[in-house]
GROMACS .gro file of C-alpha atoms in nm:
model
  468
    1MET     CA    1   0.001  -4.109  -4.154
    2ASP     CA    2  -0.297  -3.918  -4.014
    3ALA     CA    3  -0.221  -3.544  -4.032
    4PHE     CA    4  -0.347  -3.507  -3.676
    5GLU     CA    5  -0.088  -3.750  -3.532
    6ASP     CA    6   0.188  -3.490  -3.504
    7THR     CA    7  -0.045  -3.238  -3.341
    8ALA     CA    8  -0.167  -3.492  -3.086
    9ARG     CA    9   0.190  -3.599  -3.009
   10ARG     CA   10   0.300  -3.237  -2.960
   11LEU     CA   11   0.013  -3.160  -2.725
   12ARG     CA   12   0.055  -3.481  -2.525
   13GLU     CA   13   0.426  -3.417  -2.481
   14ALA     CA   14   0.348  -3.064  -2.358
   15PHE     CA   15   0.096  -3.198  -2.109
   16SER     CA   16   0.330  -3.474  -1.989
   17SER     CA   17   0.600  -3.214  -1.926
   18GLY     CA   18   0.373  -3.048  -1.668
   19ARG     CA   19   0.369  -2.724  -1.865
   20THR     CA   20  -0.005  -2.658  -1.819
   21ARG     CA   21  -0.025  -2.734  -1.447
   22PRO     CA   22   0.102  -2.413  -1.277
   23ALA     CA   23  -0.158  -2.146  -1.206
   24THR     CA   24   0.071  -1.887  -1.367
   25PHE     CA   25   0.061  -2.070  -1.701
   26ARG     CA   26  -0.317  -2.113  -1.692
   27MET     CA   27  -0.367  -1.746  -1.608
   28ALA     CA   28  -0.135  -1.638  -1.889
   29GLN     CA   29  -0.345  -1.838  -2.138
   30LEU     CA   30  -0.669  -1.693  -2.000
   31GLU     CA   31  -0.524  -1.342  -2.028
   32GLY     CA   32  -0.434  -1.420  -2.389
   33LEU     CA   33  -0.791  -1.532  -2.453
   34GLY     CA   34  -0.917  -1.205  -2.304
   35ARG     CA   35  -0.685  -1.004  -2.530
   36PHE     CA   36  -0.809  -1.202  -2.829
   37LEU     CA   37  -1.166  -1.095  -2.752
   38ARG     CA   38  -1.079  -0.729  -2.688
   39GLU     CA   39  -0.835  -0.675  -2.972
   40ASN     CA   40  -1.047  -0.849  -3.237
   41LYS     CA   41  -1.392  -0.738  -3.126
   42GLN     CA   42  -1.486  -0.561  -3.449
   43GLN     CA   43  -1.353  -0.845  -3.662
   44LEU     CA   44  -1.554  -1.095  -3.458
   45GLN     CA   45  -1.870  -0.887  -3.489
   46ASP     CA   46  -1.818  -0.861  -3.865
   47ALA     CA   47  -1.770  -1.239  -3.889
   48LEU     CA   48  -2.088  -1.308  -3.690
   49ALA     CA   49  -2.274  -1.070  -3.920
   50GLN     CA   50  -2.139  -1.256  -4.225
   51ASP     CA   51  -2.229  -1.599  -4.089
   52LEU     CA   52  -2.569  -1.529  -3.931
   53ARG     CA   53  -2.634  -1.160  -4.003
   54LYS     CA   54  -2.624  -1.127  -3.628
   55SER     CA   55  -2.664  -0.769  -3.506
   56ALA     CA   56  -2.384  -0.603  -3.308
   57PHE     CA   57  -2.620  -0.597  -3.006
   58GLU     CA   58  -2.684  -0.972  -3.015
   59SER     CA   59  -2.318  -1.046  -3.088
   60GLU     CA   60  -2.206  -0.843  -2.790
   61VAL     CA   61  -2.467  -0.977  -2.547
   62SER     CA   62  -2.462  -1.347  -2.635
   63GLU     CA   63  -2.115  -1.407  -2.777
   64ILE     CA   64  -1.844  -1.158  -2.686
   65ALA     CA   65  -1.953  -1.030  -2.343
   66MET     CA   66  -2.046  -1.377  -2.214
   67SER     CA   67  -1.711  -1.518  -2.327
   68GLN     CA   68  -1.523  -1.225  -2.173
   69GLY     CA   69  -1.720  -1.262  -1.851
   70GLU     CA   70  -1.617  -1.627  -1.823
   71VAL     CA   71  -1.252  -1.532  -1.879
   72ASP     CA   72  -1.268  -1.261  -1.613
   73LEU     CA   73  -1.438  -1.489  -1.360
   74ALA     CA   74  -1.181  -1.763  -1.415
   75LEU     CA   75  -0.893  -1.517  -1.371
   76ARG     CA   76  -1.043  -1.389  -1.043
   77SER     CA   77  -1.123  -1.734  -0.907
   78LEU     CA   78  -0.863  -1.971  -1.047
   79ARG     CA   79  -0.638  -2.003  -0.740
   80ALA     CA   80  -0.938  -2.068  -0.516
   81TRP     CA   81  -1.077  -2.328  -0.761
   82MET     CA   82  -0.740  -2.506  -0.775
   83LYS     CA   83  -0.702  -2.543  -0.398
   84ASP     CA   84  -0.727  -2.888  -0.249
   85GLN     CA   85  -1.071  -2.938  -0.095
   86LYS     CA   86  -1.062  -3.072   0.258
   87VAL     CA   87  -1.324  -3.333   0.347
   88PRO     CA   88  -1.471  -3.468   0.674
   89LYS     CA   89  -1.289  -3.764   0.832
   90ASN     CA   90  -1.381  -4.057   1.052
   91LEU     CA   91  -1.216  -4.161   1.377
   92ALA     CA   92  -0.983  -4.401   1.197
   93THR     CA   93  -0.837  -4.120   0.983
   94GLN     CA   94  -0.824  -3.835   1.234
   95LEU     CA   95  -0.444  -3.824   1.217
   96ASP     CA   96  -0.444  -3.825   0.837
   97SER     CA   97  -0.488  -3.562   0.567
   98ALA     CA   98  -0.794  -3.623   0.346
   99PHE     CA   99  -0.873  -3.400   0.049
  100ILE     CA  100  -0.992  -3.378  -0.310
  101ARG     CA  101  -0.737  -3.262  -0.565
  102LYS     CA  102  -0.862  -3.118  -0.895
  103GLU     CA  103  -0.636  -3.247  -1.168
  104PRO     CA  104  -0.647  -3.189  -1.544
  105PHE     CA  105  -0.758  -3.481  -1.760
  106GLY     CA  106  -0.489  -3.428  -2.023
  107LEU     CA  107  -0.573  -3.384  -2.392
  108VAL     CA  108  -0.925  -3.248  -2.437
  109LEU     CA  109  -1.134  -3.222  -2.755
  110ILE     CA  110  -1.397  -2.946  -2.779
  111ILE     CA  111  -1.641  -2.974  -3.071
  112ALA     CA  112  -1.845  -2.655  -3.119
  113PRO     CA  113  -2.162  -2.579  -3.320
  114TRP     CA  114  -2.245  -2.297  -3.561
  115ASN     CA  115  -2.535  -2.115  -3.394
  116TYR     CA  116  -2.328  -1.936  -3.127
  117PRO     CA  117  -1.991  -2.016  -3.285
  118LEU     CA  118  -1.783  -1.792  -3.060
  119ASN     CA  119  -1.955  -1.843  -2.723
  120LEU     CA  120  -1.993  -2.219  -2.756
  121THR     CA  121  -1.627  -2.255  -2.852
  122LEU     CA  122  -1.463  -2.018  -2.606
  123VAL     CA  123  -1.670  -2.074  -2.291
  124PRO     CA  124  -1.580  -2.446  -2.276
  125LEU     CA  125  -1.223  -2.350  -2.369
  126VAL     CA  126  -1.205  -2.124  -2.062
  127GLY     CA  127  -1.292  -2.420  -1.839
  128ALA     CA  128  -1.045  -2.651  -2.012
  129ILE     CA  129  -0.762  -2.396  -1.980
  130ALA     CA  130  -0.848  -2.314  -1.618
  131ALA     CA  131  -0.837  -2.685  -1.533
  132GLY     CA  132  -0.489  -2.719  -1.685
  133ASN     CA  133  -0.559  -2.927  -1.997
  134CYS     CA  134  -0.415  -2.923  -2.346
  135VAL     CA  135  -0.695  -2.861  -2.596
  136VAL     CA  136  -0.792  -2.937  -2.954
  137LEU     CA  137  -1.070  -2.704  -3.073
  138LYS     CA  138  -1.298  -2.815  -3.355
  139PRO     CA  139  -1.510  -2.514  -3.461
  140SER     CA  140  -1.806  -2.563  -3.693
  141GLU     CA  141  -1.727  -2.554  -4.063
  142ILE     CA  142  -2.075  -2.408  -4.127
  143SER     CA  143  -2.004  -2.072  -3.959
  144LYS     CA  144  -1.713  -2.014  -4.197
  145SER     CA  145  -1.615  -1.659  -4.101
  146ILE     CA  146  -1.580  -1.735  -3.731
  147GLU     CA  147  -1.406  -2.063  -3.812
  148LYS     CA  148  -1.144  -1.867  -4.010
  149ILE     CA  149  -1.072  -1.629  -3.720
  150LEU     CA  150  -1.052  -1.912  -3.469
  151ALA     CA  151  -0.810  -2.099  -3.695
  152GLU     CA  152  -0.590  -1.806  -3.801
  153VAL     CA  153  -0.607  -1.545  -3.523
  154LEU     CA  154  -0.680  -1.724  -3.194
  155PRO     CA  155  -0.360  -1.939  -3.197
  156ARG     CA  156  -0.149  -1.621  -3.183
  157TYR     CA  157  -0.283  -1.559  -2.832
  158LEU     CA  158  -0.225  -1.910  -2.691
  159ASP     CA  159   0.069  -2.144  -2.641
  160GLN     CA  160   0.063  -2.346  -2.963
  161ASN     CA  161   0.241  -2.638  -2.796
  162CYS     CA  162  -0.067  -2.681  -2.578
  163PHE     CA  163  -0.357  -2.572  -2.803
  164ALA     CA  164  -0.456  -2.651  -3.161
  165VAL     CA  165  -0.749  -2.583  -3.395
  166ALA     CA  166  -0.872  -2.868  -3.618
  167LEU     CA  167  -1.067  -2.782  -3.933
  168GLY     CA  168  -1.301  -2.970  -4.162
  169GLY     CA  169  -1.649  -3.115  -4.188
  170PRO     CA  170  -1.812  -3.440  -4.076
  171GLU     CA  171  -1.548  -3.664  -4.239
  172GLU     CA  172  -1.259  -3.483  -4.071
  173THR     CA  173  -1.445  -3.484  -3.738
  174ALA     CA  174  -1.503  -3.859  -3.769
  175ARG     CA  175  -1.130  -3.915  -3.827
  176LEU     CA  176  -1.051  -3.687  -3.533
  177LEU     CA  177  -1.277  -3.896  -3.309
  178GLU     CA  178  -1.082  -4.211  -3.396
  179HIS     CA  179  -0.800  -4.076  -3.180
  180ARG     CA  180  -0.792  -4.124  -2.806
  181PHE     CA  181  -0.866  -3.811  -2.604
  182ASP     CA  182  -0.879  -3.783  -2.228
  183TYR     CA  183  -1.204  -3.586  -2.238
  184ILE     CA  184  -1.452  -3.484  -2.509
  185PHE     CA  185  -1.689  -3.188  -2.487
  186PHE     CA  186  -1.952  -3.177  -2.762
  187THR     CA  187  -2.225  -2.923  -2.833
  188GLY     CA  188  -2.472  -3.001  -3.110
  189SER     CA  189  -2.766  -3.218  -3.208
  190PRO     CA  190  -2.871  -3.539  -3.034
  191ARG     CA  191  -2.815  -3.729  -3.361
  192VAL     CA  192  -2.448  -3.629  -3.382
  193GLY     CA  193  -2.417  -3.656  -3.004
  194LYS     CA  194  -2.484  -4.030  -3.032
  195ILE     CA  195  -2.204  -4.062  -3.289
  196VAL     CA  196  -1.962  -3.873  -3.063
  197MET     CA  197  -2.064  -4.081  -2.762
  198ALA     CA  198  -2.011  -4.407  -2.955
  199ALA     CA  199  -1.664  -4.290  -3.061
  200ALA     CA  200  -1.579  -4.193  -2.702
  201ALA     CA  201  -1.697  -4.532  -2.577
  202LYS     CA  202  -1.431  -4.712  -2.785
  203HIS     CA  203  -1.164  -4.551  -2.565
  204LEU     CA  204  -1.378  -4.523  -2.249
  205THR     CA  205  -1.333  -4.148  -2.277
  206PRO     CA  206  -1.542  -3.935  -2.038
  207ILE     CA  207  -1.769  -3.693  -2.218
  208THR     CA  208  -1.999  -3.395  -2.183
  209LEU     CA  209  -2.286  -3.371  -2.432
  210GLU     CA  210  -2.461  -3.035  -2.466
  211LEU     CA  211  -2.756  -3.121  -2.688
  212GLY     CA  212  -3.095  -2.965  -2.751
  213GLY     CA  213  -3.454  -3.070  -2.781
  214LYS     CA  214  -3.803  -2.926  -2.782
  215ASN     CA  215  -3.822  -2.678  -2.496
  216PRO     CA  216  -4.179  -2.630  -2.366
  217CYS     CA  217  -4.327  -2.302  -2.250
  218TYR     CA  218  -4.644  -2.311  -2.041
  219VAL     CA  219  -4.851  -1.992  -2.028
  220ASP     CA  220  -5.115  -1.979  -1.753
  221ASP     CA  221  -5.444  -1.792  -1.794
  222ASN     CA  222  -5.343  -1.570  -1.502
  223CYS     CA  223  -5.093  -1.362  -1.702
  224ASP     CA  224  -5.064  -1.028  -1.874
  225PRO     CA  225  -5.055  -1.144  -2.239
  226GLN     CA  226  -4.848  -0.848  -2.360
  227THR     CA  227  -4.578  -0.902  -2.098
  228VAL     CA  228  -4.563  -1.270  -2.188
  229ALA     CA  229  -4.560  -1.188  -2.561
  230ASN     CA  230  -4.273  -0.939  -2.524
  231ARG     CA  231  -4.057  -1.193  -2.344
  232LEU     CA  232  -4.160  -1.484  -2.566
  233ALA     CA  233  -4.094  -1.293  -2.888
  234TRP     CA  234  -3.756  -1.174  -2.770
  235PHE     CA  235  -3.619  -1.511  -2.672
  236ARG     CA  236  -3.788  -1.708  -2.954
  237TYR     CA  237  -3.660  -1.482  -3.234
  238PHE     CA  238  -3.322  -1.392  -3.078
  239ASN     CA  239  -3.052  -1.517  -3.320
  240THR     CA  240  -3.341  -1.590  -3.559
  241GLY     CA  241  -3.458  -1.871  -3.333
  242GLN     CA  242  -3.133  -2.063  -3.378
  243THR     CA  243  -3.085  -2.111  -3.004
  244CYS     CA  244  -3.078  -2.445  -2.823
  245VAL     CA  245  -3.264  -2.303  -2.520
  246ALA     CA  246  -3.530  -2.111  -2.715
  247PRO     CA  247  -3.893  -2.215  -2.647
  248ASP     CA  248  -3.987  -2.469  -2.912
  249TYR     CA  249  -4.361  -2.461  -2.846
  250VAL     CA  250  -4.618  -2.293  -2.621
  251LEU     CA  251  -4.889  -2.471  -2.423
  252CYS     CA  252  -5.185  -2.257  -2.320
  253SER     CA  253  -5.564  -2.260  -2.302
  254PRO     CA  254  -5.771  -2.166  -2.609
  255GLU     CA  255  -5.872  -1.845  -2.426
  256MET     CA  256  -5.509  -1.747  -2.362
  257GLN     CA  257  -5.419  -1.824  -2.724
  258GLU     CA  258  -5.684  -1.575  -2.838
  259ARG     CA  259  -5.522  -1.308  -2.620
  260LEU     CA  260  -5.162  -1.411  -2.688
  261VAL     CA  261  -5.163  -1.407  -3.071
  262PRO     CA  262  -5.243  -1.033  -3.111
  263ALA     CA  263  -4.998  -0.954  -2.830
  264LEU     CA  264  -4.727  -1.148  -3.013
  265GLN     CA  265  -4.809  -0.961  -3.334
  266ASN     CA  266  -4.773  -0.634  -3.145
  267ALA     CA  267  -4.438  -0.737  -2.997
  268ILE     CA  268  -4.298  -0.858  -3.332
  269THR     CA  269  -4.399  -0.533  -3.503
  270ARG     CA  270  -4.242  -0.322  -3.226
  271PHE     CA  271  -3.922  -0.526  -3.233
  272TYR     CA  272  -3.873  -0.571  -3.607
  273GLY     CA  273  -4.105  -0.321  -3.780
  274GLU     CA  274  -4.381  -0.370  -4.033
  275ASP     CA  275  -4.137  -0.549  -4.265
  276PRO     CA  276  -3.903  -0.762  -4.051
  277GLN     CA  277  -3.699  -0.857  -4.359
  278ASN     CA  278  -3.555  -0.505  -4.358
  279SER     CA  279  -3.490  -0.498  -3.985
  280PRO     CA  280  -3.122  -0.472  -3.882
  281ASN     CA  281  -3.215  -0.661  -3.564
  282LEU     CA  282  -3.325  -0.988  -3.725
  283GLY     CA  283  -3.064  -1.233  -3.851
  284ARG     CA  284  -3.077  -1.499  -4.119
  285ILE     CA  285  -3.085  -1.876  -4.140
  286ILE     CA  286  -2.734  -2.023  -4.143
  287SER     CA  287  -2.759  -2.225  -4.468
  288GLN     CA  288  -2.974  -2.337  -4.761
  289LYS     CA  289  -3.015  -2.680  -4.604
  290HIS     CA  290  -3.157  -2.542  -4.280
  291PHE     CA  291  -3.372  -2.293  -4.471
  292LYS     CA  292  -3.536  -2.573  -4.674
  293ARG     CA  293  -3.606  -2.774  -4.361
  294LEU     CA  294  -3.769  -2.475  -4.189
  295GLN     CA  295  -3.970  -2.389  -4.498
  296GLY     CA  296  -4.122  -2.737  -4.477
  297LEU     CA  297  -4.227  -2.676  -4.116
  298LEU     CA  298  -4.427  -2.370  -4.223
  299ARG     CA  299  -4.682  -2.610  -4.372
  300CYS     CA  300  -4.776  -2.739  -4.026
  301GLY     CA  301  -5.087  -2.607  -3.847
  302ARG     CA  302  -5.211  -2.265  -3.959
  303ILE     CA  303  -4.997  -1.952  -3.990
  304ALA     CA  304  -5.134  -1.684  -3.756
  305ILE     CA  305  -4.839  -1.443  -3.785
  306GLY     CA  306  -4.560  -1.419  -4.042
  307GLY     CA  307  -4.485  -1.716  -4.264
  308GLN     CA  308  -4.307  -1.516  -4.536
  309SER     CA  309  -3.974  -1.645  -4.665
  310ASP     CA  310  -3.707  -1.549  -4.918
  311GLU     CA  311  -3.472  -1.828  -5.019
  312ASN     CA  312  -3.222  -1.596  -5.190
  313ASN     CA  313  -3.185  -1.401  -4.866
  314LEU     CA  314  -3.218  -1.705  -4.633
  315TYR     CA  315  -3.495  -1.508  -4.464
  316ILE     CA  316  -3.788  -1.653  -4.272
  317ALA     CA  317  -4.020  -1.408  -4.099
  318PRO     CA  318  -4.095  -1.433  -3.726
  319THR     CA  319  -4.380  -1.681  -3.742
  320VAL     CA  320  -4.652  -1.806  -3.506
  321LEU     CA  321  -4.841  -2.126  -3.587
  322VAL     CA  322  -5.179  -2.221  -3.436
  323ASP     CA  323  -5.403  -2.528  -3.471
  324VAL     CA  324  -5.089  -2.741  -3.452
  325GLN     CA  325  -5.129  -3.114  -3.390
  326GLU     CA  326  -4.884  -3.311  -3.179
  327THR     CA  327  -4.829  -3.555  -3.466
  328GLU     CA  328  -4.715  -3.288  -3.714
  329GLN     CA  329  -4.349  -3.257  -3.816
  330VAL     CA  330  -4.301  -2.926  -3.636
  331MET     CA  331  -4.359  -3.115  -3.308
  332GLN     CA  332  -4.129  -3.406  -3.399
  333GLU     CA  333  -3.799  -3.220  -3.425
  334GLU     CA  334  -3.624  -2.923  -3.271
  335ILE     CA  335  -3.727  -2.623  -3.481
  336PHE     CA  336  -3.409  -2.414  -3.454
  337GLY     CA  337  -3.562  -2.123  -3.643
  338PRO     CA  338  -3.804  -1.829  -3.605
  339ILE     CA  339  -4.119  -2.044  -3.587
  340LEU     CA  340  -4.332  -2.072  -3.271
  341PRO     CA  341  -4.615  -2.329  -3.256
  342LEU     CA  342  -4.901  -2.272  -3.010
  343LEU     CA  343  -5.082  -2.580  -2.880
  344THR     CA  344  -5.391  -2.565  -2.660
  345VAL     CA  345  -5.448  -2.758  -2.337
  346ARG     CA  346  -5.744  -2.760  -2.099
  347SER     CA  347  -5.551  -2.740  -1.772
  348LEU     CA  348  -5.215  -2.720  -1.598
  349ASP     CA  349  -5.230  -3.096  -1.536
  350GLU     CA  350  -5.278  -3.163  -1.907
  351ALA     CA  351  -4.984  -2.936  -1.990
  352ILE     CA  352  -4.759  -3.115  -1.743
  353ASP     CA  353  -4.868  -3.456  -1.875
  354PHE     CA  354  -4.791  -3.337  -2.229
  355ILE     CA  355  -4.441  -3.224  -2.126
  356ASN     CA  356  -4.367  -3.542  -1.932
  357ARG     CA  357  -4.467  -3.770  -2.222
  358ARG     CA  358  -4.181  -3.630  -2.426
  359GLU     CA  359  -3.802  -3.639  -2.393
  360LYS     CA  360  -3.657  -3.423  -2.117
  361PRO     CA  361  -3.582  -3.079  -2.263
  362LEU     CA  362  -3.275  -2.859  -2.225
  363ALA     CA  363  -3.490  -2.576  -2.088
  364LEU     CA  364  -3.845  -2.534  -1.963
  365TYR     CA  365  -4.042  -2.212  -1.913
  366ALA     CA  366  -4.359  -2.126  -1.722
  367PHE     CA  367  -4.546  -1.796  -1.709
  368SER     CA  368  -4.802  -1.712  -1.442
  369ASN     CA  369  -4.887  -1.432  -1.201
  370ASN     CA  370  -4.955  -1.712  -0.952
  371SER     CA  371  -4.620  -1.827  -0.812
  372GLN     CA  372  -4.776  -2.160  -0.709
  373VAL     CA  373  -4.842  -2.245  -1.074
  374VAL     CA  374  -4.478  -2.181  -1.166
  375LYS     CA  375  -4.363  -2.386  -0.866
  376GLN     CA  376  -4.593  -2.673  -0.968
  377VAL     CA  377  -4.443  -2.684  -1.318
  378LEU     CA  378  -4.095  -2.680  -1.165
  379ALA     CA  379  -4.175  -2.954  -0.912
  380ARG     CA  380  -4.357  -3.190  -1.148
  381THR     CA  381  -4.128  -3.185  -1.452
  382SER     CA  382  -3.761  -3.243  -1.536
  383SER     CA  383  -3.537  -3.035  -1.762
  384GLY     CA  384  -3.179  -2.920  -1.795
  385GLY     CA  385  -3.272  -2.570  -1.677
  386PHE     CA  386  -3.588  -2.388  -1.573
  387CYS     CA  387  -3.695  -2.025  -1.587
  388GLY     CA  388  -4.017  -1.880  -1.450
  389ASN     CA  389  -4.172  -1.574  -1.615
  390ASP     CA  390  -3.880  -1.515  -1.851
  391GLY     CA  391  -3.666  -1.686  -2.108
  392PHE     CA  392  -3.307  -1.810  -2.106
  393MET     CA  393  -3.192  -1.548  -1.852
  394HIS     CA  394  -3.077  -1.840  -1.634
  395MET     CA  395  -2.798  -1.884  -1.888
  396THR     CA  396  -2.651  -1.544  -1.803
  397LEU     CA  397  -2.564  -1.656  -1.449
  398ALA     CA  398  -2.223  -1.821  -1.425
  399SER     CA  399  -2.331  -1.930  -1.076
  400LEU     CA  400  -2.583  -2.172  -1.233
  401PRO     CA  401  -2.480  -2.489  -1.419
  402PHE     CA  402  -2.581  -2.508  -1.784
  403GLY     CA  403  -2.652  -2.851  -1.926
  404GLY     CA  404  -2.915  -3.102  -2.025
  405VAL     CA  405  -3.067  -3.417  -1.881
  406GLY     CA  406  -3.153  -3.737  -2.064
  407ALA     CA  407  -3.195  -3.675  -2.437
  408SER     CA  408  -3.096  -3.308  -2.397
  409GLY     CA  409  -2.747  -3.395  -2.278
  410MET     CA  410  -2.523  -3.489  -1.988
  411GLY     CA  411  -2.280  -3.285  -1.783
  412SER     CA  412  -2.277  -2.910  -1.730
  413TYR     CA  413  -2.056  -2.604  -1.748
  414HIS     CA  414  -2.034  -2.221  -1.702
  415GLY     CA  415  -1.825  -2.057  -1.431
  416LYS     CA  416  -1.682  -2.297  -1.174
  417PHE     CA  417  -1.892  -2.575  -1.325
  418SER     CA  418  -1.670  -2.552  -1.636
  419PHE     CA  419  -1.358  -2.589  -1.423
  420ASP     CA  420  -1.510  -2.889  -1.246
  421THR     CA  421  -1.620  -3.050  -1.574
  422PHE     CA  422  -1.266  -3.041  -1.714
  423SER     CA  423  -1.105  -3.155  -1.386
  424HIS     CA  424  -1.064  -3.505  -1.247
  425HIS     CA  425  -1.158  -3.490  -0.879
  426ARG     CA  426  -0.895  -3.713  -0.725
  427ALA     CA  427  -0.960  -3.866  -0.382
  428CYS     CA  428  -0.647  -3.835  -0.167
  429LEU     CA  429  -0.552  -3.962   0.180
  430LEU     CA  430  -0.205  -3.900   0.325
  431ARG     CA  431  -0.115  -4.115   0.625
  432ARG     CA  432   0.192  -4.101   0.846
  433PRO     CA  433   0.428  -4.397   0.812
  434GLY     CA  434   0.465  -4.455   1.187
  435MET     CA  435   0.231  -4.529   1.480
  436GLU     CA  436   0.161  -4.879   1.349
  437LYS     CA  437   0.030  -5.003   1.683
  438ILE     CA  438  -0.303  -4.819   1.640
  439ASN     CA  439  -0.375  -5.027   1.327
  440ASP     CA  440  -0.355  -5.363   1.505
  441PHE     CA  441  -0.733  -5.393   1.547
  442ARG     CA  442  -0.789  -5.414   1.169
  443TYR     CA  443  -0.540  -5.699   1.108
  444PRO     CA  444  -0.599  -6.077   1.138
  445PRO     CA  445  -0.661  -6.277   1.339
  446TYR     CA  446  -1.005  -6.113   1.335
  447SER     CA  447  -1.231  -6.099   1.639
  448PRO     CA  448  -1.582  -5.968   1.714
  449ARG     CA  449  -1.432  -5.703   1.944
  450ASN     CA  450  -1.195  -5.573   1.674
  451LEU     CA  451  -1.481  -5.565   1.423
  452ARG     CA  452  -1.689  -5.347   1.658
  453VAL     CA  453  -1.395  -5.110   1.711
  454LEU     CA  454  -1.322  -5.086   1.337
  455LEU     CA  455  -1.685  -5.020   1.242
  456MET     CA  456  -1.709  -4.749   1.508
  457ALA     CA  457  -1.385  -4.591   1.387
  458MET     CA  458  -1.507  -4.590   1.025
  459GLU     CA  459  -1.822  -4.389   1.101
  460GLU     CA  460  -1.793  -4.039   0.957
  461ARG     CA  461  -1.810  -3.772   1.227
  462SER     CA  462  -1.711  -3.410   1.273
  463CYS     CA  463  -1.490  -3.494   1.569
  464SER     CA  464  -1.195  -3.277   1.661
  465CYS     CA  465  -1.035  -3.544   1.878
  466THR     CA  466  -0.699  -3.676   1.764
  467LEU     CA  467  -0.681  -4.008   1.951
  468LEU     CA  468  -0.848  -4.339   1.875
   0.00000   0.00000   0.00000
C-alpha cells in the first residue's frame, strides 16, 4: 500500500468531521504558525544560510518577515474574509437572500520550490489554513536544511490530524500526484508545472501554478543611470539572482548601455566590495547542477562585468553581459542566477515588440523619468505583475495579487487573494417556502405576457422595493 494512503485518509476524515471550519480553529493554527516563525527564527536563518548562504538581512526581509506579515494579516482579517458576501438581486428575488459563501476545498497539496523555501511554503499555507482546508506540504528536497525544519519542527505547531509534510524528490512527488486532491498549489518551473497540471487534469483538480519566465526590464534614455543601476543591481543579485521575479534581461539603447555598464559596476562594488566572493551579503548557487548550467550561460555575449566563478564554492560573481543575441542560450531560458544580459534596441516601440514576441513574463519593469513612457510599457504589454522605476517591490504589498499569466502561471495569492484562492466561492440563494402565487407567471402554460413579466423581473437592479 502507498505510504501516503494513511495520511490522506487521516486528513480527509478530519476535514469531513468539520474540524477545520470554525474560525477559532483556523486562528489557532495561524497563531501556531506565527509561534513557529518567532520561536525558531535563528534556526531558520541558520538553515537558509546553509542552503543558499543567504544573509540574515535577506532571510529576514524576504522569508521570515513576509511570512509573519501574512500570518498577522490573516489573523486580523479572517472573520471579515469568512463572512458571506451579499450580492445585488433582481425583482424576482427581492424577497430572497442571495450571497456568496467562501468554503474550503478540502484536502490541499502545496508543492514549494527551493529558492525561497520558507516564504514559498508558508505564505500559501497561510491562505490554505485561513480558508479552512486540510493541507499536505511538499517542501523542496533541494533546500535540505529548511526541508528538515519543516518536516521535524513545523508539525509541532499545527494540528497533525489536519496537516502533514511529505518528503522526497521527483519520484515521490510523482507518486503523491497520483492521489486525488481537492486543490493543488504549485510553485516552480514551467516544465514541472506542465507535469503537475497533467496530473491534476486526471482528477479534474483545480490548480494554481506559480511559474517563472524571462522578465524584461526596459530602461529609457531619460533616466539617471546610477539610480537605475542601484535598483537593478539590488533586485538582480538579491538571493544571488535565484528569484522568479528578478529581471532576466535589460532592453535599452546603445547610448544608455554605455552609461549603464559603469553605473552597474559602481553599484556592484558598493554593494559587494572589490571581491564579491568574500562578501557576506552575496549568497551561493543552490547546487552543482544549477552551477554548471549557469557557467554555460557565461559563454553568451561578452562579459562586461564579473564572470568569475568557483565551482568548489558554488560561487558565480555578479555578472553583466553585453553584445547578447536573441538566439543565444541565455535568452532561451530563465537564468535564475547572478547574470544580467543587456540587449540594445533603437526605440520604445522596438522594445515593446521584442517583449510581446515572447511568452508573457511573471514580472515586467520599466525605468524612465517620463511617466508617459512607463505608462506606455504598462498599457501595451502583458505580465503577471508590473513595477515602474523599481524592482519587485510590488511583491511586498499583500494588497496586490501575486501570480503569472500564460506561460508564467495561472491564479494568484498574497493577503486576501490567498484566502480566495483556497476557497470555493459558492453561489447561494435562500427562498421562502410560501407565497407560491407570485411564481405563477413562470409556470406553463406559457404566454407572451408572462414572458415579458419574467424577463423584466430577471433584470438585475438595485431596487429596494419588496413587491413584484
